[in-house]
């Protein structure tokens, strides 16, 4: 079934936010008997057969999210089973299922707040504590019953979850038309709601291209799969807007990828790709064809965070106390450290935000002293030495949120295509001019890669906007582990 709005303009219908919309205590299925069997035994047997036939390669690390198709199970069920087989019997307690709106045109994000969802296999309770952390936080996130009444993208995922997990609750979410900024903002809200929990699974529900020619579908999906494997959220989003690729669940997928990267899960693997022409054996020109992909997002074993929670808290504490001491006395704080991880020579930036707006950002790309001293010194410089701002006053400090970015070593690249937006920070250098953007700049601005690089050259390095295209311009990439006081 083609997604509402792939080539149409979504209706901006914010009027319903102020109207009464009551969650049903028991949401009855509306796709049973259409997208999947309504007979419990038949449905259970069908999913068992799909799971038995699926052969995904084992994943050795943590699984944070799945991207799963949502067509009729006779078409997409076997592909979906590749992802669900990998999560079977894992101890997830909350599953956030994010799907697109096919039947109801609106802008923003609709979260079902409470009650239960019924399938032929039983009832699934909603994690009301989780949903309340999302609602009433932004005008773009609300509950609209109409978004769920005829929607199948959430419901098709539920029987698979019932057959693979136990003792869990769900968070049903339908996304209408969304800007990249909305996807990014909602990913931040989900991250805050998850907090330090490791028992939350994200399901982004989406089919791939929808076309009358299977060869067009395969060509478009090839481009989309490449973006997925790179976790290129901006490439996916703007590729969709420019009609270069198709995913009916583009907004859930983009949101899930942003969330995964921000949560420390940088690897996406395509487990299975197929399409309706291949499933039915009807590879006939002019036959309506839909692509299906099953993907897993996680963190490979061994690709762990650089620092544990206590170490991150300690660095943030050093930063705040260093600023406070300097503003009070004009002297550097004497810092004691007995943690070897914080004594490594590493580059770091300290960013100050005051009431949501940048107040200072200074850092060192290359570690020339122990990390804890770099953080101390860069925190003070961000407070009083950033030439873009007046020095921070002591009375302002209480309103400042501190963010630290610890950097990996620089890696020179010869092709801007190697830059993964939102994952890589970038340094450009030509002659005596240089400039740097941290990875989170791409996330905060929502810029496509070309605008990101042009701004970096012109606004940060004092070069021409097109300098990044010049072969004599040196381009370096790096990654960063980013954490802030907001996280704690």
CSV table of N, CA and C in Angstrom, one decimal, residues 25 31 49 68 99 122 126 133 144 155 157 183-184 207 218 228 237 282 301 310 349 382 403 408 428 442-443 485:
chain,number,residue,atom,x,y,z
A,25,UNK,N,-9.4,2.7,25.9
A,25,UNK,CA,-8.7,1.8,26.8
A,25,UNK,C,-8.2,0.6,26.1
A,31,UNK,N,-6.2,-3.9,11.1
A,31,UNK,CA,-5.5,-4.5,9.9
A,31,UNK,C,-5.6,-6.0,10.0
A,49,UNK,N,6.8,-19.8,11.0
A,49,UNK,CA,7.4,-20.3,9.8
A,49,UNK,C,8.4,-19.2,9.2
A,68,UNK,N,11.9,-2.1,10.0
A,68,UNK,CA,11.1,-3.3,9.7
A,68,UNK,C,10.0,-2.9,8.7
A,99,UNK,N,5.7,4.6,13.4
A,99,UNK,CA,5.3,4.3,12.0
A,99,UNK,C,4.8,5.6,11.3
A,122,UNK,N,-3.4,-11.4,21.4
A,122,UNK,CA,-3.6,-10.9,22.7
A,122,UNK,C,-3.5,-9.4,22.8
A,126,UNK,N,0.3,-0.3,27.0
A,126,UNK,CA,1.1,0.8,26.7
A,126,UNK,C,1.9,1.3,27.9
A,133,UNK,N,6.4,11.2,29.2
A,133,UNK,CA,7.6,11.9,29.1
A,133,UNK,C,7.7,12.6,27.7
A,144,UNK,N,-3.4,12.4,18.7
A,144,UNK,CA,-4.5,12.6,17.8
A,144,UNK,C,-5.0,11.2,17.5
A,155,UNK,N,0.5,-1.6,13.8
A,155,UNK,CA,-0.2,-2.8,14.1
A,155,UNK,C,0.5,-4.0,13.5
A,157,UNK,N,3.6,-4.7,13.1
A,157,UNK,CA,4.8,-5.1,13.9
A,157,UNK,C,4.4,-5.8,15.2
A,183,UNK,N,12.2,16.0,13.3
A,183,UNK,CA,12.8,14.6,13.6
A,183,UNK,C,13.9,14.7,14.6
A,184,UNK,N,14.8,15.7,14.4
A,184,UNK,CA,15.9,15.8,15.4
A,184,UNK,C,15.4,16.1,16.8
A,207,UNK,N,8.3,0.7,4.6
A,207,UNK,CA,8.6,0.0,3.4
A,207,UNK,C,9.5,0.9,2.5
A,218,UNK,N,14.2,-1.4,-7.6
A,218,UNK,CA,15.5,-1.9,-7.2
A,218,UNK,C,16.6,-0.8,-7.3
A,228,UNK,N,21.3,4.2,4.2
A,228,UNK,CA,21.0,3.5,5.5
A,228,UNK,C,22.3,2.9,6.1
A,237,UNK,N,16.8,12.0,4.4
A,237,UNK,CA,15.7,13.0,4.5
A,237,UNK,C,15.7,13.9,3.3
A,282,UNK,N,6.6,-12.3,-9.9
A,282,UNK,CA,6.0,-11.5,-11.0
A,282,UNK,C,6.9,-10.3,-11.3
A,301,UNK,N,30.2,-5.5,19.6
A,301,UNK,CA,30.9,-5.8,20.8
A,301,UNK,C,32.3,-5.3,20.7
A,310,UNK,N,30.4,7.6,35.4
A,310,UNK,CA,31.1,8.3,36.5
A,310,UNK,C,32.2,9.1,35.9
A,349,UNK,N,36.6,19.7,23.3
A,349,UNK,CA,35.9,21.0,23.2
A,349,UNK,C,35.0,21.1,24.4
A,382,UNK,N,36.2,28.8,27.2
A,382,UNK,CA,34.9,28.9,26.7
A,382,UNK,C,34.1,30.0,27.4
A,403,UNK,N,28.6,21.3,28.0
A,403,UNK,CA,28.7,20.1,27.1
A,403,UNK,C,30.1,19.9,26.8
A,408,UNK,N,38.4,12.0,18.8
A,408,UNK,CA,39.3,10.9,18.3
A,408,UNK,C,40.4,11.6,17.6
A,428,UNK,N,38.9,21.8,8.0
A,428,UNK,CA,39.4,22.1,6.7
A,428,UNK,C,40.6,23.0,7.0
A,442,UNK,N,26.1,19.5,12.6
A,442,UNK,CA,25.2,18.9,11.5
A,442,UNK,C,23.9,18.6,12.1
A,443,UNK,N,23.9,18.0,13.3
A,443,UNK,CA,22.6,17.7,13.9
A,443,UNK,C,21.8,18.9,14.3
A,485,UNK,N,25.6,18.1,30.8
A,485,UNK,CA,24.9,18.1,32.1
A,485,UNK,C,23.4,17.8,32.0
